[in-house]
CSV table of N, CA and C in Angstrom, one decimal:
chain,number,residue,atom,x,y,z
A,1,UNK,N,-4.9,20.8,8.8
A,1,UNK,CA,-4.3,21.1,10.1
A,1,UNK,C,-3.1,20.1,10.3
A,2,UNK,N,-2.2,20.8,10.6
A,2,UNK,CA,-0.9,19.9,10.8
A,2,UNK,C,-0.8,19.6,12.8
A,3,UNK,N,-0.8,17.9,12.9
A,3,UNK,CA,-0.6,18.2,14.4
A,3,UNK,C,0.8,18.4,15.1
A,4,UNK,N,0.8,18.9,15.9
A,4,UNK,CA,2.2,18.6,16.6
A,4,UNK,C,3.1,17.6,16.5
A,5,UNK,N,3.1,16.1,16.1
A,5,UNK,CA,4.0,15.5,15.8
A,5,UNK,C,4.0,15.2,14.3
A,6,UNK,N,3.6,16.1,13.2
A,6,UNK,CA,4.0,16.5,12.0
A,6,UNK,C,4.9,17.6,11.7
A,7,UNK,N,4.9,18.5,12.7
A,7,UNK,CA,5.4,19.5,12.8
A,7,UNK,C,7.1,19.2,12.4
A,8,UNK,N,7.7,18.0,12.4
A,8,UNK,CA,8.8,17.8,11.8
A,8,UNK,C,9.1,17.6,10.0
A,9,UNK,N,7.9,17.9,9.8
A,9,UNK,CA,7.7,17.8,8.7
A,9,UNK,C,8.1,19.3,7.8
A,10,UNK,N,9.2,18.5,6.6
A,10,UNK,CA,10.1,19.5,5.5
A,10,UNK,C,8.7,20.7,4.9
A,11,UNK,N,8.6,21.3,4.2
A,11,UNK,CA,7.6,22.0,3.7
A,11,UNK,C,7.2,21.2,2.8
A,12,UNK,N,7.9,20.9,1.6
A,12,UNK,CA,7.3,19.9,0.8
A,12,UNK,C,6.8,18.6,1.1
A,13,UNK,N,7.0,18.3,2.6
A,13,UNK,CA,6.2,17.3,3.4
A,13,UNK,C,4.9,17.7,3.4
A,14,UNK,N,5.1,18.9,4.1
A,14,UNK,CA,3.8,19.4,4.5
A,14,UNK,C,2.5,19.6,3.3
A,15,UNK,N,3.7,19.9,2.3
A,15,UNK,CA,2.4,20.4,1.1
A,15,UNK,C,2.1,19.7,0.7
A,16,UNK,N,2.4,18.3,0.6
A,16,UNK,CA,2.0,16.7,0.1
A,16,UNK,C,1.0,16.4,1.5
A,17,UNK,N,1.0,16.7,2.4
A,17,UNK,CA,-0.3,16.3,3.5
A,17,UNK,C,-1.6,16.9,3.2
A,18,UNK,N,-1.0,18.1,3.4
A,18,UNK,CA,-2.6,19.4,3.4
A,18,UNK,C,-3.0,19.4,1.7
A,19,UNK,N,-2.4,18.1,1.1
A,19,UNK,CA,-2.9,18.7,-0.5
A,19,UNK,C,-4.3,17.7,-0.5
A,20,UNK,N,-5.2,18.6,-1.3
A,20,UNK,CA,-6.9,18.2,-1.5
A,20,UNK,C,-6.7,17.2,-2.1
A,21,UNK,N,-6.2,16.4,-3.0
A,21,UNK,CA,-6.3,16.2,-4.5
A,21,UNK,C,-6.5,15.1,-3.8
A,22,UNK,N,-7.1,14.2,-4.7
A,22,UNK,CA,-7.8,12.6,-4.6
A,22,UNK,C,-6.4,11.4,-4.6
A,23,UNK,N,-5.6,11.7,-5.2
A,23,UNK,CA,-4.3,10.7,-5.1
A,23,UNK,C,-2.9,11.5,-4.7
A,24,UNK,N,-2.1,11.1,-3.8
A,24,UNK,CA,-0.7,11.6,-3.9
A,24,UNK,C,0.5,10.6,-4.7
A,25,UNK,N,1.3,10.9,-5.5
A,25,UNK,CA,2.3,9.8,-5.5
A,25,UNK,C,3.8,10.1,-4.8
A,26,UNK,N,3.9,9.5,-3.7
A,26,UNK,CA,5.2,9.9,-2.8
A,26,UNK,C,6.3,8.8,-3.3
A,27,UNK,N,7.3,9.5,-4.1
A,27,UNK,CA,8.7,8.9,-4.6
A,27,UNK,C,10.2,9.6,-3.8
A,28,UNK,N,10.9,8.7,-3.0
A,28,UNK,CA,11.7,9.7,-2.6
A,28,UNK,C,12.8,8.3,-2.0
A,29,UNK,N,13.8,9.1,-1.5
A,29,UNK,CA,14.9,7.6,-0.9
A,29,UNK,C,14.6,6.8,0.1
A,30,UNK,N,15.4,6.0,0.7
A,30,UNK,CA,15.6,5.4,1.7
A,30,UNK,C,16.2,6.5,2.8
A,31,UNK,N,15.1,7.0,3.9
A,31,UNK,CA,15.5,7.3,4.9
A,31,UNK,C,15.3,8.9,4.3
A,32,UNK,N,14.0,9.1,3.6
A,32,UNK,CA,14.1,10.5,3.4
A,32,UNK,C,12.7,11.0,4.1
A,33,UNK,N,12.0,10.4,4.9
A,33,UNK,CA,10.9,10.5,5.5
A,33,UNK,C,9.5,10.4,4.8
A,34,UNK,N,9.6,9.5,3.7
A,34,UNK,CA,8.2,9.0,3.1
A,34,UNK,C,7.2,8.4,3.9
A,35,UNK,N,7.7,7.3,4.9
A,35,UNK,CA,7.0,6.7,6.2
A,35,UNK,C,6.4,7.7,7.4
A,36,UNK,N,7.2,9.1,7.5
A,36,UNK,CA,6.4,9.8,8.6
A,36,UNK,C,5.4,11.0,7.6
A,37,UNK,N,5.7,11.3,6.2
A,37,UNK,CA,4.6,11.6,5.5
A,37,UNK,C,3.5,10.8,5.3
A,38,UNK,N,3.5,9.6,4.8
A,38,UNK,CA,2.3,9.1,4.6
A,38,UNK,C,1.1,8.9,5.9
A,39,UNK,N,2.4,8.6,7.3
A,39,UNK,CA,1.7,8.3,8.9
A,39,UNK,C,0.6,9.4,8.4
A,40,UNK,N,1.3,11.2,8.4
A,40,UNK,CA,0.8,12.0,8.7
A,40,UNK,C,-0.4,12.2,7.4
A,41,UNK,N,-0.1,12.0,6.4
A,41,UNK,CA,-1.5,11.8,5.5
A,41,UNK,C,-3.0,10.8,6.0
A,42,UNK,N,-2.0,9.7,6.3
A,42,UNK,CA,-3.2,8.8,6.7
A,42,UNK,C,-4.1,9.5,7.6
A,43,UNK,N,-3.5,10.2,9.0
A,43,UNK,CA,-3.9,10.4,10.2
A,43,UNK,C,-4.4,11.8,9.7
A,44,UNK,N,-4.2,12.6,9.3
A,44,UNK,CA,-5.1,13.9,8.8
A,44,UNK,C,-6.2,13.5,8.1
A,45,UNK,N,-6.0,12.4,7.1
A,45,UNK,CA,-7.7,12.1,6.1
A,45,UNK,C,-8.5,11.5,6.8
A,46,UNK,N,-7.8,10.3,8.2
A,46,UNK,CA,-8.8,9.5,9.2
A,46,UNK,C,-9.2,10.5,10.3
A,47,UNK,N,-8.6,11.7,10.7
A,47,UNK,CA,-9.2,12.4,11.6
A,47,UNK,C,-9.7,13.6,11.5
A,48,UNK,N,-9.2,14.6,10.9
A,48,UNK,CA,-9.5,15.6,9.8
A,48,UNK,C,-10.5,15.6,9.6
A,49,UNK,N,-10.0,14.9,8.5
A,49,UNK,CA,-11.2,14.5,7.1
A,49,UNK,C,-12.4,13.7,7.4
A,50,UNK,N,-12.0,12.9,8.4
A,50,UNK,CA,-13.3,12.1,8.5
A,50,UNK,C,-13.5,10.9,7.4
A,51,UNK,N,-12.2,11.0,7.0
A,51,UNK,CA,-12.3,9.6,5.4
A,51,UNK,C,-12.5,8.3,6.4
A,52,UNK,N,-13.2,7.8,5.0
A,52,UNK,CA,-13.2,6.2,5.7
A,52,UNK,C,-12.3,5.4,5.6
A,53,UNK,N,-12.0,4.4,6.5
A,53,UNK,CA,-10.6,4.1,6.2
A,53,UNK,C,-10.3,3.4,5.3
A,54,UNK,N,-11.7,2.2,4.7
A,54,UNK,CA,-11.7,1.7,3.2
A,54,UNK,C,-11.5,2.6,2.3
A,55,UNK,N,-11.5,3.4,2.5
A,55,UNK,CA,-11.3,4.0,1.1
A,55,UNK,C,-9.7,4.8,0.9
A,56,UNK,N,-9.0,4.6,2.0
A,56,UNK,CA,-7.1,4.6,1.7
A,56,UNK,C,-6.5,3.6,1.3
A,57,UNK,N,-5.9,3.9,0.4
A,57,UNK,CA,-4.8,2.6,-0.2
A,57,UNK,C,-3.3,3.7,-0.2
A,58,UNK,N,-2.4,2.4,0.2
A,58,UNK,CA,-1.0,3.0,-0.1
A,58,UNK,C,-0.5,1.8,-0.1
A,59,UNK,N,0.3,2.0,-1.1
A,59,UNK,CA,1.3,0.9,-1.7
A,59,UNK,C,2.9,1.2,-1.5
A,60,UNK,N,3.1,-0.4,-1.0
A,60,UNK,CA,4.7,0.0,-1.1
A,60,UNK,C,5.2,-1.3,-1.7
A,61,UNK,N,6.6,-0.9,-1.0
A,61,UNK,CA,7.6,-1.7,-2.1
A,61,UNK,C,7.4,-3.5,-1.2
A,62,UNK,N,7.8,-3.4,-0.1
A,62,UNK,CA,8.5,-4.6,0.3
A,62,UNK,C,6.6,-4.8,1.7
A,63,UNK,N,6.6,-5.9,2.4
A,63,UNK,CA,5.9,-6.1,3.1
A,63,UNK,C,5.8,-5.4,4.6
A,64,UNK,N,7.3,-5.4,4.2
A,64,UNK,CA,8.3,-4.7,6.0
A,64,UNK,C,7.3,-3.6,6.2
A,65,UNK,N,7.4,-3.2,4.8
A,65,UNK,CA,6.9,-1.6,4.8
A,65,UNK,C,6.3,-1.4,4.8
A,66,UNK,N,5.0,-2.1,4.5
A,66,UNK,CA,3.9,-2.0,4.5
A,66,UNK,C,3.2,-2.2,6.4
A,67,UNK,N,3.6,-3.2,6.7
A,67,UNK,CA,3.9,-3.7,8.3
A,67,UNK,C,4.7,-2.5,9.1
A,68,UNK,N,5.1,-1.9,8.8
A,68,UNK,CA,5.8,-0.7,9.4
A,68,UNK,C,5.4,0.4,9.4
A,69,UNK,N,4.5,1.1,8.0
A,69,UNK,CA,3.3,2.0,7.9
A,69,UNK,C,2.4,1.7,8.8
A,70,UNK,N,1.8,0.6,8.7
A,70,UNK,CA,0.7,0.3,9.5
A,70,UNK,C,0.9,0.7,11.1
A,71,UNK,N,2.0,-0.3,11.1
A,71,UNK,CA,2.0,-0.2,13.0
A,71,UNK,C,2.6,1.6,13.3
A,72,UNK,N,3.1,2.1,12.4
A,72,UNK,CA,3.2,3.6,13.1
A,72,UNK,C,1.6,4.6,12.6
A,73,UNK,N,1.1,4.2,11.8
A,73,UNK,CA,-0.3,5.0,11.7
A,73,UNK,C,-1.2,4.6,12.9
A,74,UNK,N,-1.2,3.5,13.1
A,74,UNK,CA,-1.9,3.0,14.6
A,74,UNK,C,-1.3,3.7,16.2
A,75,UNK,N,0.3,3.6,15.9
A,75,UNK,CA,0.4,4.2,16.7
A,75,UNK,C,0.3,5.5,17.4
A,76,UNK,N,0.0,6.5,16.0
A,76,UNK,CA,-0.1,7.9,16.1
A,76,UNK,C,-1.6,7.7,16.6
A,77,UNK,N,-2.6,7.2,16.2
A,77,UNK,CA,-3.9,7.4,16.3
A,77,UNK,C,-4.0,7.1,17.7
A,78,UNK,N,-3.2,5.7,18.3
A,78,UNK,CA,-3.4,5.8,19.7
A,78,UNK,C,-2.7,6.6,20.1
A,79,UNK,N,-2.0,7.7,20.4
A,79,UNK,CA,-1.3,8.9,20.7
A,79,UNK,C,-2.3,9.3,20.7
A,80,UNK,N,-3.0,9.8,19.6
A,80,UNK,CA,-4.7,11.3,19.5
A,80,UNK,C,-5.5,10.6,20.1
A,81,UNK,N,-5.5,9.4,21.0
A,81,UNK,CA,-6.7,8.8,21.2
A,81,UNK,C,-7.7,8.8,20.8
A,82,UNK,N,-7.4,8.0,19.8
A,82,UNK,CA,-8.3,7.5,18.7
A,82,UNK,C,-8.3,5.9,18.5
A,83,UNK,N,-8.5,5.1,19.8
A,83,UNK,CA,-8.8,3.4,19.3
A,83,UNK,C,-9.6,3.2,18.4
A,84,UNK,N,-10.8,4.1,18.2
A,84,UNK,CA,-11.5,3.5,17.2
A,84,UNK,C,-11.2,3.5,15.6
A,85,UNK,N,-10.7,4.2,15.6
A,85,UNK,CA,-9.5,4.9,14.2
A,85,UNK,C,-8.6,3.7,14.0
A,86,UNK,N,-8.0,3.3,14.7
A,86,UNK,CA,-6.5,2.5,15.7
A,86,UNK,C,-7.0,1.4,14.9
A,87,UNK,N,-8.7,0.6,15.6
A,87,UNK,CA,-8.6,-0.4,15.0
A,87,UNK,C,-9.3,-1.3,13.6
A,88,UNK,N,-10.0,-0.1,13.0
A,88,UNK,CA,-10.9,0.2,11.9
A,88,UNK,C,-9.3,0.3,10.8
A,89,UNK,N,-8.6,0.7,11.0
A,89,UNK,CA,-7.2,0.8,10.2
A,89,UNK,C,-7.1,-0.4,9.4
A,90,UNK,N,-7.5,-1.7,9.9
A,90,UNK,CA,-7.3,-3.1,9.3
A,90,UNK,C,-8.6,-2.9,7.9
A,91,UNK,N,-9.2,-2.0,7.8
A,91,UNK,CA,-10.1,-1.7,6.7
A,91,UNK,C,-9.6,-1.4,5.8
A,92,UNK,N,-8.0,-0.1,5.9
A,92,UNK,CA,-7.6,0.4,4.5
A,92,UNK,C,-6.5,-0.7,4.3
A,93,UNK,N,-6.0,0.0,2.6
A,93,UNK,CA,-5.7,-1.3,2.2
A,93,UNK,C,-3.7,-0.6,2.3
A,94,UNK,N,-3.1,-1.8,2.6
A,94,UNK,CA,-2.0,-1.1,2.8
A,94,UNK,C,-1.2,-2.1,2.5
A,95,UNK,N,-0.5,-2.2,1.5
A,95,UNK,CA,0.4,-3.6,0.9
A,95,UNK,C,0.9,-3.1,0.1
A,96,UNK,N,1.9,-4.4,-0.7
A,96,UNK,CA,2.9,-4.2,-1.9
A,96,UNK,C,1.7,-4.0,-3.1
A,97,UNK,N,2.5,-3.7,-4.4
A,97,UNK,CA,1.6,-3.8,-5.7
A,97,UNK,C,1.2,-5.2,-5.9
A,98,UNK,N,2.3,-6.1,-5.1
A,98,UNK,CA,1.4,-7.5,-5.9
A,98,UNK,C,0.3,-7.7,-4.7
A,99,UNK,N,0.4,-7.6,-3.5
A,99,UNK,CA,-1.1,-7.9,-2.7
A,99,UNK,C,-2.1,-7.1,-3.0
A,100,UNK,N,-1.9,-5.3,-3.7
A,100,UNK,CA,-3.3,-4.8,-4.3
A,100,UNK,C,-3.6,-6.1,-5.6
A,101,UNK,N,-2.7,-5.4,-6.2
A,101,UNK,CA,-3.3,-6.5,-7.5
A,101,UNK,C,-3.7,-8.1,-7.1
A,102,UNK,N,-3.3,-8.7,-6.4
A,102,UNK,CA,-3.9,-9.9,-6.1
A,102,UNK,C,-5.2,-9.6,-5.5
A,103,UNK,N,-5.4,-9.0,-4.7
A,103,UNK,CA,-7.1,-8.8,-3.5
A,103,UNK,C,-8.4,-8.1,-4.7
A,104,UNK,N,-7.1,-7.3,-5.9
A,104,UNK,CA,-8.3,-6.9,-7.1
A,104,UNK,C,-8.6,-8.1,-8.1
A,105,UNK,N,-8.1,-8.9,-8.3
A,105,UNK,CA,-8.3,-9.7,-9.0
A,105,UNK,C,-9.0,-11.0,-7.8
A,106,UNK,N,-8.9,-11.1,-6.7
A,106,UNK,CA,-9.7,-11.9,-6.2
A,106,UNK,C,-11.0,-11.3,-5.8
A,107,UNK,N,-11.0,-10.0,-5.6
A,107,UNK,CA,-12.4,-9.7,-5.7
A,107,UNK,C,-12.9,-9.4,-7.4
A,108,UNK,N,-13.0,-9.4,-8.2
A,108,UNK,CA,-13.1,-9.3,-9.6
A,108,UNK,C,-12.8,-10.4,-10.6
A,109,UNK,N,-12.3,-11.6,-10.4
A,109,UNK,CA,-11.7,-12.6,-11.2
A,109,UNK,C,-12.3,-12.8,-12.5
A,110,UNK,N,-13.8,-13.2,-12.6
A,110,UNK,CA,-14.5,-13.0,-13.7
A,110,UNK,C,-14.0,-12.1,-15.2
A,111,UNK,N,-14.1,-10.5,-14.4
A,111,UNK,CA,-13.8,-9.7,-14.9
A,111,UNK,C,-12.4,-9.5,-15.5
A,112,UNK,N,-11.9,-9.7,-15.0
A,112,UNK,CA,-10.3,-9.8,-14.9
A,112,UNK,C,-9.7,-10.9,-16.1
A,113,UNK,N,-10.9,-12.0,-16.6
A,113,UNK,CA,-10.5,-12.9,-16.8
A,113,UNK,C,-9.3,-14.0,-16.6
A,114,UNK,N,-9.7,-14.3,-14.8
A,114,UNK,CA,-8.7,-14.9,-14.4
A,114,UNK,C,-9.3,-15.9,-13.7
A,115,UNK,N,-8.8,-17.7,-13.9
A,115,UNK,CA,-9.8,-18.5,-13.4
A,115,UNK,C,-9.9,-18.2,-11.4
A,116,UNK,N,-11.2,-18.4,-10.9
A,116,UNK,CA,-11.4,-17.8,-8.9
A,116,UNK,C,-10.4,-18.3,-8.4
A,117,UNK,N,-10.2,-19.7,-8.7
A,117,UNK,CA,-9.2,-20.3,-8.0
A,117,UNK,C,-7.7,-20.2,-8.3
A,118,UNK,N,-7.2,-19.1,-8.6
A,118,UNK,CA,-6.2,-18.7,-8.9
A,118,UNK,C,-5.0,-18.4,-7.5
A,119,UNK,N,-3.7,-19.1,-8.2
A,119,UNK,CA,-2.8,-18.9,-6.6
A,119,UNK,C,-1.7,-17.8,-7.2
A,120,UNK,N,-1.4,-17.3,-6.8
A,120,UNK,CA,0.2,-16.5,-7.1
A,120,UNK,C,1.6,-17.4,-6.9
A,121,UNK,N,2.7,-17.4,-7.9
A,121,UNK,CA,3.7,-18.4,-8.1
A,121,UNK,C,4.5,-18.2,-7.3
A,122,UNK,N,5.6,-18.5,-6.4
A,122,UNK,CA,6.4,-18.2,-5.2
A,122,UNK,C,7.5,-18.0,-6.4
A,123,UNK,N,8.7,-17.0,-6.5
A,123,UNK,CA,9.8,-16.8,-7.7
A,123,UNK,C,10.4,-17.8,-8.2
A,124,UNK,N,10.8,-19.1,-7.2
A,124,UNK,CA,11.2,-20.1,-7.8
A,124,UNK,C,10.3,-20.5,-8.8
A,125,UNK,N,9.3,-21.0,-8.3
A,125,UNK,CA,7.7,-21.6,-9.6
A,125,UNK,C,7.9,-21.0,-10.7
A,126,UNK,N,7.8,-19.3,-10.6
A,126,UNK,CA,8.0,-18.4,-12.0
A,126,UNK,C,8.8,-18.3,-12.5
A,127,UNK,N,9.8,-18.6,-12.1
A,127,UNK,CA,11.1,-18.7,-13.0
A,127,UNK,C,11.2,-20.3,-13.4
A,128,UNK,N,10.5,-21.4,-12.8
A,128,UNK,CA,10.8,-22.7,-13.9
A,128,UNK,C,9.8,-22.1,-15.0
A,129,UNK,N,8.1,-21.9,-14.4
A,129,UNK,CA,7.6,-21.6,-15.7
A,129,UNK,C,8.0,-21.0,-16.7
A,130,UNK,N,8.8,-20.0,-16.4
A,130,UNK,CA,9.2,-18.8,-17.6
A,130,UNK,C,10.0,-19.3,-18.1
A,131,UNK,N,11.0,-20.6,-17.5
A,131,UNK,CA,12.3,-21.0,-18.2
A,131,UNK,C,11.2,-22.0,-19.2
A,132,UNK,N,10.8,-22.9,-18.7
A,132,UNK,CA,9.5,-24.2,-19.8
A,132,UNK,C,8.9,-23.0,-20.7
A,133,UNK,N,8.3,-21.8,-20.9
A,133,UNK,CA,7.3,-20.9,-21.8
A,133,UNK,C,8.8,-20.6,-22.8
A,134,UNK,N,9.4,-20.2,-22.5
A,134,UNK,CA,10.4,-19.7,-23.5
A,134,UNK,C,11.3,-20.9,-24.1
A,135,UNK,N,11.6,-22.1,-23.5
A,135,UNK,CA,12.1,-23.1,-24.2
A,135,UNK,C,11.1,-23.6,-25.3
A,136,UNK,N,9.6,-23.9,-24.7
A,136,UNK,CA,9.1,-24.0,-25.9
A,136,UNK,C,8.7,-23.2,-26.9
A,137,UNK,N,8.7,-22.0,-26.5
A,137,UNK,CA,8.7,-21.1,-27.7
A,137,UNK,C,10.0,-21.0,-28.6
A,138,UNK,N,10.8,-21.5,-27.9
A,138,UNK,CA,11.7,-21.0,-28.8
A,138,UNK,C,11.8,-22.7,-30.0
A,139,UNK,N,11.6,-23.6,-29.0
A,139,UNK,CA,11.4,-24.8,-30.0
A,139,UNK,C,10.4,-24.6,-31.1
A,140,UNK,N,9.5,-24.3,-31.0
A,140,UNK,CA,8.2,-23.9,-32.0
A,140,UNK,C,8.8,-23.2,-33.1
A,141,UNK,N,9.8,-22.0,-32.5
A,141,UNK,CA,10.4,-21.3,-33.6
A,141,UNK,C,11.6,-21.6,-34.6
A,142,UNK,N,12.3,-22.7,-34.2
A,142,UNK,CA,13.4,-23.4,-35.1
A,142,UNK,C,12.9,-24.4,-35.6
């Protein structure tokens, strides 16, 4: 069911909402309506469907966006009056690739073979390391 404020939605919007299948992957530009598809995905599987909310992930590029997903999926659901939806939302997982892959490897580390206490490098850090790994490799090599 598509609600009334999906209803702005392209066809092939639509057919990426109402589709059964267990994963979607939505690729498309800047400012082509990926953020009011996913709202309306989210809020069809949380109310529809009855999905739990741990169990949605959607990944983006930058944090903004991810912070900007969120607060418009919340806001639809307070629109349906739905607080309890609204605030159960802080369950699914909704961040860049590096915050999934960080929260999987901090829940998993063992597995992962990665030591628990593990931090992520801020770009400056990774880029002196990367510059020290490749100097000394390349000294090793001459």
């Amino acid at each position: 069911m598509i609600t009334s404020a999906e209803k702005t939605l392209s066809e092939a919007q639509k057919a990426a909402v109402l589709d059964d299948s267990a994963r979607i992957l939505v690729a498309a530009g800047a400012g082509s309506g990926k953020t009011r598809l996913l709202v309306a995905y989210f809020v069809r599987a949380l109310v529809d469907e009855g999905t739990a909310p741990e169990r949605l992930i959607a990944v983006t590029f930058t944090r903004k966006a991810a912070a900007e997903l969120t607060a418009r999926i919340r806001e639809r659901l307070e629109e349906l009056r739905r607080p309890d939806l609204a605030l159960a939302l802080d369950e699914a997982t909704v961040g860049t690739i590096h915050s999934l892959c960080a929260g999987l490897l901090r829940e998993h580390p063992l597995e992962a073979g990665v030591d628990p206490g593990f931090s992520i490098l801020e770009a400056e850090a990774a880029a002196l390391v990367t510059r020290e790994v490749r100097d000394e490799i390349w000294y090793q090599a001459v």
